[in-house]
Amino acid sequence: MLAKHLADTLSGSGIRVNVVAPGYFNTGRVHNRIEALMVDEGLDRDAAIERVANANPLGRIGTADELAELVGFIVSDRARYLNGTTIVIDGGSSRLAT
């Protein structure tokens, strides 16, 4: 909602506003989730990683490079017609929630 409002407000000035909504990526937050599974469910690291990865339709965790490539595109001139939208990059996980 805020991004759409900002996009509407700033579009005349050449400023584009978009939102990136990431799923699980190889970050500290995911590592914390893996650690919690290890402690709470007694899983070893590989089993905990597999559990997190298998919760995704692609069967894996996203990489920082994949996220960076998307953001690089969004801020580039190639995406100059993209404004006021949310781009979900989660390997398809969000479609499972509906």
JSON list of N, CA and C in Angstrom, two decimals, residues 19-72:
[
{"chain": "A", "resi": 19, "resn": "VAL", "atom": "N", "xyz": [8.47, -3.04, -4.87]},
{"chain": "A", "resi": 19, "resn": "VAL", "atom": "CA", "xyz": [8.75, -3.84, -3.68]},
{"chain": "A", "resi": 19, "resn": "VAL", "atom": "C", "xyz": [9.22, -5.22, -4.12]},
{"chain": "A", "resi": 20, "resn": "VAL", "atom": "N", "xyz": [10.24, -5.72, -3.45]},
{"chain": "A", "resi": 20, "resn": "VAL", "atom": "CA", "xyz": [10.70, -7.10, -3.65]},
{"chain": "A", "resi": 20, "resn": "VAL", "atom": "C", "xyz": [10.30, -7.88, -2.41]},
{"chain": "A", "resi": 21, "resn": "ALA", "atom": "N", "xyz": [9.57, -8.97, -2.61]},
{"chain": "A", "resi": 21, "resn": "ALA", "atom": "CA", "xyz": [9.11, -9.81, -1.51]},
{"chain": "A", "resi": 21, "resn": "ALA", "atom": "C", "xyz": [9.81, -11.17, -1.62]},
{"chain": "A", "resi": 22, "resn": "PRO", "atom": "N", "xyz": [10.93, -11.31, -0.91]},
{"chain": "A", "resi": 22, "resn": "PRO", "atom": "CA", "xyz": [11.69, -12.56, -1.02]},
{"chain": "A", "resi": 22, "resn": "PRO", "atom": "C", "xyz": [11.16, -13.66, -0.10]},
{"chain": "A", "resi": 23, "resn": "GLY", "atom": "N", "xyz": [11.35, -14.88, -0.53]},
{"chain": "A", "resi": 23, "resn": "GLY", "atom": "CA", "xyz": [11.08, -16.03, 0.30]},
{"chain": "A", "resi": 23, "resn": "GLY", "atom": "C", "xyz": [12.35, -16.41, 1.05]},
{"chain": "A", "resi": 24, "resn": "TYR", "atom": "N", "xyz": [12.57, -17.71, 1.22]},
{"chain": "A", "resi": 24, "resn": "TYR", "atom": "CA", "xyz": [13.77, -18.18, 1.92]},
{"chain": "A", "resi": 24, "resn": "TYR", "atom": "C", "xyz": [14.99, -18.08, 1.03]},
{"chain": "A", "resi": 25, "resn": "PHE", "atom": "N", "xyz": [15.97, -17.34, 1.52]},
{"chain": "A", "resi": 25, "resn": "PHE", "atom": "CA", "xyz": [17.26, -17.21, 0.85]},
{"chain": "A", "resi": 25, "resn": "PHE", "atom": "C", "xyz": [18.34, -17.58, 1.85]},
{"chain": "A", "resi": 26, "resn": "ASN", "atom": "N", "xyz": [19.50, -17.84, 1.36]},
{"chain": "A", "resi": 26, "resn": "ASN", "atom": "CA", "xyz": [20.63, -18.25, 2.19]},
{"chain": "A", "resi": 26, "resn": "ASN", "atom": "C", "xyz": [21.12, -17.04, 3.00]},
{"chain": "A", "resi": 27, "resn": "THR", "atom": "N", "xyz": [20.38, -16.75, 4.08]},
{"chain": "A", "resi": 27, "resn": "THR", "atom": "CA", "xyz": [20.66, -15.59, 4.92]},
{"chain": "A", "resi": 27, "resn": "THR", "atom": "C", "xyz": [20.69, -16.01, 6.39]},
{"chain": "A", "resi": 28, "resn": "GLY", "atom": "N", "xyz": [21.01, -15.08, 7.24]},
{"chain": "A", "resi": 28, "resn": "GLY", "atom": "CA", "xyz": [21.03, -15.34, 8.67]},
{"chain": "A", "resi": 28, "resn": "GLY", "atom": "C", "xyz": [19.69, -15.80, 9.21]},
{"chain": "A", "resi": 29, "resn": "ARG", "atom": "N", "xyz": [18.61, -15.23, 8.68]},
{"chain": "A", "resi": 29, "resn": "ARG", "atom": "CA", "xyz": [17.28, -15.62, 9.14]},
{"chain": "A", "resi": 29, "resn": "ARG", "atom": "C", "xyz": [17.00, -17.09, 8.84]},
{"chain": "A", "resi": 30, "resn": "VAL", "atom": "N", "xyz": [17.37, -17.54, 7.67]},
{"chain": "A", "resi": 30, "resn": "VAL", "atom": "CA", "xyz": [17.17, -18.95, 7.32]},
{"chain": "A", "resi": 30, "resn": "VAL", "atom": "C", "xyz": [18.09, -19.83, 8.16]},
{"chain": "A", "resi": 31, "resn": "HIS", "atom": "N", "xyz": [19.30, -19.37, 8.39]},
{"chain": "A", "resi": 31, "resn": "HIS", "atom": "CA", "xyz": [20.22, -20.14, 9.25]},
{"chain": "A", "resi": 31, "resn": "HIS", "atom": "C", "xyz": [19.64, -20.27, 10.66]},
{"chain": "A", "resi": 32, "resn": "ASN", "atom": "N", "xyz": [18.99, -19.21, 11.16]},
{"chain": "A", "resi": 32, "resn": "ASN", "atom": "CA", "xyz": [18.34, -19.29, 12.47]},
{"chain": "A", "resi": 32, "resn": "ASN", "atom": "C", "xyz": [17.21, -20.31, 12.46]},
{"chain": "A", "resi": 33, "resn": "ARG", "atom": "N", "xyz": [16.45, -20.37, 11.37]},
{"chain": "A", "resi": 33, "resn": "ARG", "atom": "CA", "xyz": [15.37, -21.36, 11.24]},
{"chain": "A", "resi": 33, "resn": "ARG", "atom": "C", "xyz": [15.94, -22.77, 11.24]},
{"chain": "A", "resi": 34, "resn": "ILE", "atom": "N", "xyz": [17.04, -22.95, 10.55]},
{"chain": "A", "resi": 34, "resn": "ILE", "atom": "CA", "xyz": [17.70, -24.26, 10.50]},
{"chain": "A", "resi": 34, "resn": "ILE", "atom": "C", "xyz": [18.20, -24.66, 11.88]},
{"chain": "A", "resi": 35, "resn": "GLU", "atom": "N", "xyz": [18.82, -23.71, 12.59]},
{"chain": "A", "resi": 35, "resn": "GLU", "atom": "CA", "xyz": [19.29, -23.98, 13.95]},
{"chain": "A", "resi": 35, "resn": "GLU", "atom": "C", "xyz": [18.12, -24.35, 14.86]},
{"chain": "A", "resi": 36, "resn": "ALA", "atom": "N", "xyz": [17.00, -23.65, 14.72]},
{"chain": "A", "resi": 36, "resn": "ALA", "atom": "CA", "xyz": [15.83, -23.95, 15.55]},
{"chain": "A", "resi": 36, "resn": "ALA", "atom": "C", "xyz": [15.31, -25.36, 15.28]},
{"chain": "A", "resi": 37, "resn": "LEU", "atom": "N", "xyz": [15.29, -25.77, 14.03]},
{"chain": "A", "resi": 37, "resn": "LEU", "atom": "CA", "xyz": [14.87, -27.13, 13.71]},
{"chain": "A", "resi": 37, "resn": "LEU", "atom": "C", "xyz": [15.82, -28.16, 14.32]},
{"chain": "A", "resi": 38, "resn": "MET", "atom": "N", "xyz": [17.10, -27.84, 14.32]},
{"chain": "A", "resi": 38, "resn": "MET", "atom": "CA", "xyz": [18.08, -28.75, 14.89]},
{"chain": "A", "resi": 38, "resn": "MET", "atom": "C", "xyz": [17.83, -28.93, 16.39]},
{"chain": "A", "resi": 39, "resn": "VAL", "atom": "N", "xyz": [17.56, -27.83, 17.07]},
{"chain": "A", "resi": 39, "resn": "VAL", "atom": "CA", "xyz": [17.34, -27.89, 18.52]},
{"chain": "A", "resi": 39, "resn": "VAL", "atom": "C", "xyz": [15.96, -28.46, 18.84]},
{"chain": "A", "resi": 40, "resn": "ASP", "atom": "N", "xyz": [14.93, -27.90, 18.23]},
{"chain": "A", "resi": 40, "resn": "ASP", "atom": "CA", "xyz": [13.55, -28.27, 18.58]},
{"chain": "A", "resi": 40, "resn": "ASP", "atom": "C", "xyz": [13.17, -29.68, 18.15]},
{"chain": "A", "resi": 41, "resn": "GLU", "atom": "N", "xyz": [13.71, -30.14, 17.03]},
{"chain": "A", "resi": 41, "resn": "GLU", "atom": "CA", "xyz": [13.30, -31.44, 16.51]},
{"chain": "A", "resi": 41, "resn": "GLU", "atom": "C", "xyz": [14.43, -32.46, 16.48]},
{"chain": "A", "resi": 42, "resn": "GLY", "atom": "N", "xyz": [15.60, -32.06, 16.99]},
{"chain": "A", "resi": 42, "resn": "GLY", "atom": "CA", "xyz": [16.72, -32.98, 17.07]},
{"chain": "A", "resi": 42, "resn": "GLY", "atom": "C", "xyz": [17.28, -33.41, 15.72]},
{"chain": "A", "resi": 43, "resn": "LEU", "atom": "N", "xyz": [17.12, -32.56, 14.72]},
{"chain": "A", "resi": 43, "resn": "LEU", "atom": "CA", "xyz": [17.62, -32.88, 13.39]},
{"chain": "A", "resi": 43, "resn": "LEU", "atom": "C", "xyz": [19.09, -32.51, 13.26]},
{"chain": "A", "resi": 44, "resn": "ASP", "atom": "N", "xyz": [19.83, -33.26, 12.45]},
{"chain": "A", "resi": 44, "resn": "ASP", "atom": "CA", "xyz": [21.18, -32.81, 12.14]},
{"chain": "A", "resi": 44, "resn": "ASP", "atom": "C", "xyz": [21.08, -31.69, 11.09]},
{"chain": "A", "resi": 45, "resn": "ARG", "atom": "N", "xyz": [22.19, -31.01, 10.86]},
{"chain": "A", "resi": 45, "resn": "ARG", "atom": "CA", "xyz": [22.17, -29.84, 9.97]},
{"chain": "A", "resi": 45, "resn": "ARG", "atom": "C", "xyz": [21.63, -30.17, 8.57]},
{"chain": "A", "resi": 46, "resn": "ASP", "atom": "N", "xyz": [22.11, -31.26, 7.99]},
{"chain": "A", "resi": 46, "resn": "ASP", "atom": "CA", "xyz": [21.66, -31.63, 6.64]},
{"chain": "A", "resi": 46, "resn": "ASP", "atom": "C", "xyz": [20.16, -31.90, 6.59]},
{"chain": "A", "resi": 47, "resn": "ALA", "atom": "N", "xyz": [19.64, -32.57, 7.60]},
{"chain": "A", "resi": 47, "resn": "ALA", "atom": "CA", "xyz": [18.21, -32.87, 7.63]},
{"chain": "A", "resi": 47, "resn": "ALA", "atom": "C", "xyz": [17.39, -31.59, 7.81]},
{"chain": "A", "resi": 48, "resn": "ALA", "atom": "N", "xyz": [17.89, -30.67, 8.62]},
{"chain": "A", "resi": 48, "resn": "ALA", "atom": "CA", "xyz": [17.18, -29.40, 8.83]},
{"chain": "A", "resi": 48, "resn": "ALA", "atom": "C", "xyz": [17.18, -28.57, 7.55]},
{"chain": "A", "resi": 49, "resn": "ILE", "atom": "N", "xyz": [18.31, -28.53, 6.86]},
{"chain": "A", "resi": 49, "resn": "ILE", "atom": "CA", "xyz": [18.39, -27.81, 5.58]},
{"chain": "A", "resi": 49, "resn": "ILE", "atom": "C", "xyz": [17.43, -28.44, 4.58]},
{"chain": "A", "resi": 50, "resn": "GLU", "atom": "N", "xyz": [17.41, -29.76, 4.54]},
{"chain": "A", "resi": 50, "resn": "GLU", "atom": "CA", "xyz": [16.52, -30.46, 3.61]},
{"chain": "A", "resi": 50, "resn": "GLU", "atom": "C", "xyz": [15.05, -30.15, 3.92]},
{"chain": "A", "resi": 51, "resn": "ARG", "atom": "N", "xyz": [14.71, -30.08, 5.20]},
{"chain": "A", "resi": 51, "resn": "ARG", "atom": "CA", "xyz": [13.33, -29.77, 5.59]},
{"chain": "A", "resi": 51, "resn": "ARG", "atom": "C", "xyz": [12.92, -28.39, 5.08]},
{"chain": "A", "resi": 52, "resn": "VAL", "atom": "N", "xyz": [13.80, -27.41, 5.29]},
{"chain": "A", "resi": 52, "resn": "VAL", "atom": "CA", "xyz": [13.50, -26.05, 4.83]},
{"chain": "A", "resi": 52, "resn": "VAL", "atom": "C", "xyz": [13.41, -26.01, 3.31]},
{"chain": "A", "resi": 53, "resn": "ALA", "atom": "N", "xyz": [14.36, -26.63, 2.64]},
{"chain": "A", "resi": 53, "resn": "ALA", "atom": "CA", "xyz": [14.39, -26.63, 1.18]},
{"chain": "A", "resi": 53, "resn": "ALA", "atom": "C", "xyz": [13.17, -27.33, 0.59]},
{"chain": "A", "resi": 54, "resn": "ASN", "atom": "N", "xyz": [12.77, -28.44, 1.18]},
{"chain": "A", "resi": 54, "resn": "ASN", "atom": "CA", "xyz": [11.65, -29.21, 0.64]},
{"chain": "A", "resi": 54, "resn": "ASN", "atom": "C", "xyz": [10.30, -28.55, 0.87]},
{"chain": "A", "resi": 55, "resn": "ALA", "atom": "N", "xyz": [10.25, -27.53, 1.71]},
{"chain": "A", "resi": 55, "resn": "ALA", "atom": "CA", "xyz": [9.01, -26.77, 1.90]},
{"chain": "A", "resi": 55, "resn": "ALA", "atom": "C", "xyz": [8.74, -25.87, 0.70]},
{"chain": "A", "resi": 56, "resn": "ASN", "atom": "N", "xyz": [9.72, -25.75, -0.19]},
{"chain": "A", "resi": 56, "resn": "ASN", "atom": "CA", "xyz": [9.61, -24.91, -1.38]},
{"chain": "A", "resi": 56, "resn": "ASN", "atom": "C", "xyz": [9.32, -25.78, -2.60]},
{"chain": "A", "resi": 57, "resn": "PRO", "atom": "N", "xyz": [8.43, -25.35, -3.49]},
{"chain": "A", "resi": 57, "resn": "PRO", "atom": "CA", "xyz": [8.13, -26.15, -4.68]},
{"chain": "A", "resi": 57, "resn": "PRO", "atom": "C", "xyz": [9.36, -26.48, -5.53]},
{"chain": "A", "resi": 58, "resn": "LEU", "atom": "N", "xyz": [10.37, -25.61, -5.52]},
{"chain": "A", "resi": 58, "resn": "LEU", "atom": "CA", "xyz": [11.59, -25.90, -6.28]},
{"chain": "A", "resi": 58, "resn": "LEU", "atom": "C", "xyz": [12.54, -26.81, -5.52]},
{"chain": "A", "resi": 59, "resn": "GLY", "atom": "N", "xyz": [12.24, -27.07, -4.25]},
{"chain": "A", "resi": 59, "resn": "GLY", "atom": "CA", "xyz": [13.04, -27.99, -3.46]},
{"chain": "A", "resi": 59, "resn": "GLY", "atom": "C", "xyz": [14.39, -27.45, -3.05]},
{"chain": "A", "resi": 60, "resn": "ARG", "atom": "N", "xyz": [14.50, -26.12, -2.95]},
{"chain": "A", "resi": 60, "resn": "ARG", "atom": "CA", "xyz": [15.78, -25.54, -2.54]},
{"chain": "A", "resi": 60, "resn": "ARG", "atom": "C", "xyz": [15.56, -24.15, -1.97]},
{"chain": "A", "resi": 61, "resn": "ILE", "atom": "N", "xyz": [16.63, -23.62, -1.40]},
{"chain": "A", "resi": 61, "resn": "ILE", "atom": "CA", "xyz": [16.66, -22.27, -0.85]},
{"chain": "A", "resi": 61, "resn": "ILE", "atom": "C", "xyz": [17.24, -21.35, -1.93]},
{"chain": "A", "resi": 62, "resn": "GLY", "atom": "N", "xyz": [16.71, -20.15, -2.05]},
{"chain": "A", "resi": 62, "resn": "GLY", "atom": "CA", "xyz": [17.22, -19.20, -3.03]},
{"chain": "A", "resi": 62, "resn": "GLY", "atom": "C", "xyz": [18.63, -18.74, -2.71]},
{"chain": "A", "resi": 63, "resn": "THR", "atom": "N", "xyz": [19.34, -18.31, -3.75]},
{"chain": "A", "resi": 63, "resn": "THR", "atom": "CA", "xyz": [20.70, -17.81, -3.56]},
{"chain": "A", "resi": 63, "resn": "THR", "atom": "C", "xyz": [20.72, -16.29, -3.59]},
{"chain": "A", "resi": 64, "resn": "ALA", "atom": "N", "xyz": [21.74, -15.73, -2.97]},
{"chain": "A", "resi": 64, "resn": "ALA", "atom": "CA", "xyz": [21.90, -14.28, -2.97]},
{"chain": "A", "resi": 64, "resn": "ALA", "atom": "C", "xyz": [22.04, -13.76, -4.40]},
{"chain": "A", "resi": 65, "resn": "ASP", "atom": "N", "xyz": [22.70, -14.51, -5.25]},
{"chain": "A", "resi": 65, "resn": "ASP", "atom": "CA", "xyz": [22.86, -14.09, -6.65]},
{"chain": "A", "resi": 65, "resn": "ASP", "atom": "C", "xyz": [21.51, -13.97, -7.36]},
{"chain": "A", "resi": 66, "resn": "GLU", "atom": "N", "xyz": [20.60, -14.89, -7.09]},
{"chain": "A", "resi": 66, "resn": "GLU", "atom": "CA", "xyz": [19.28, -14.82, -7.72]},
{"chain": "A", "resi": 66, "resn": "GLU", "atom": "C", "xyz": [18.53, -13.56, -7.29]},
{"chain": "A", "resi": 67, "resn": "LEU", "atom": "N", "xyz": [18.61, -13.25, -6.02]},
{"chain": "A", "resi": 67, "resn": "LEU", "atom": "CA", "xyz": [17.96, -12.04, -5.52]},
{"chain": "A", "resi": 67, "resn": "LEU", "atom": "C", "xyz": [18.63, -10.79, -6.08]},
{"chain": "A", "resi": 68, "resn": "ALA", "atom": "N", "xyz": [19.94, -10.79, -6.10]},
{"chain": "A", "resi": 68, "resn": "ALA", "atom": "CA", "xyz": [20.69, -9.64, -6.62]},
{"chain": "A", "resi": 68, "resn": "ALA", "atom": "C", "xyz": [20.40, -9.40, -8.09]},
{"chain": "A", "resi": 69, "resn": "GLU", "atom": "N", "xyz": [20.26, -10.46, -8.87]},
{"chain": "A", "resi": 69, "resn": "GLU", "atom": "CA", "xyz": [19.95, -10.30, -10.29]},
{"chain": "A", "resi": 69, "resn": "GLU", "atom": "C", "xyz": [18.58, -9.66, -10.49]},
{"chain": "A", "resi": 70, "resn": "LEU", "atom": "N", "xyz": [17.61, -10.05, -9.67]},
{"chain": "A", "resi": 70, "resn": "LEU", "atom": "CA", "xyz": [16.29, -9.44, -9.78]},
{"chain": "A", "resi": 70, "resn": "LEU", "atom": "C", "xyz": [16.35, -7.96, -9.42]},
{"chain": "A", "resi": 71, "resn": "VAL", "atom": "N", "xyz": [16.99, -7.64, -8.31]},
{"chain": "A", "resi": 71, "resn": "VAL", "atom": "CA", "xyz": [17.08, -6.24, -7.89]},
{"chain": "A", "resi": 71, "resn": "VAL", "atom": "C", "xyz": [17.86, -5.43, -8.92]},
{"chain": "A", "resi": 72, "resn": "GLY", "atom": "N", "xyz": [18.93, -6.00, -9.46]},
{"chain": "A", "resi": 72, "resn": "GLY", "atom": "CA", "xyz": [19.70, -5.32, -10.50]},
{"chain": "A", "resi": 72, "resn": "GLY", "atom": "C", "xyz": [18.84, -4.99, -11.71]}
]
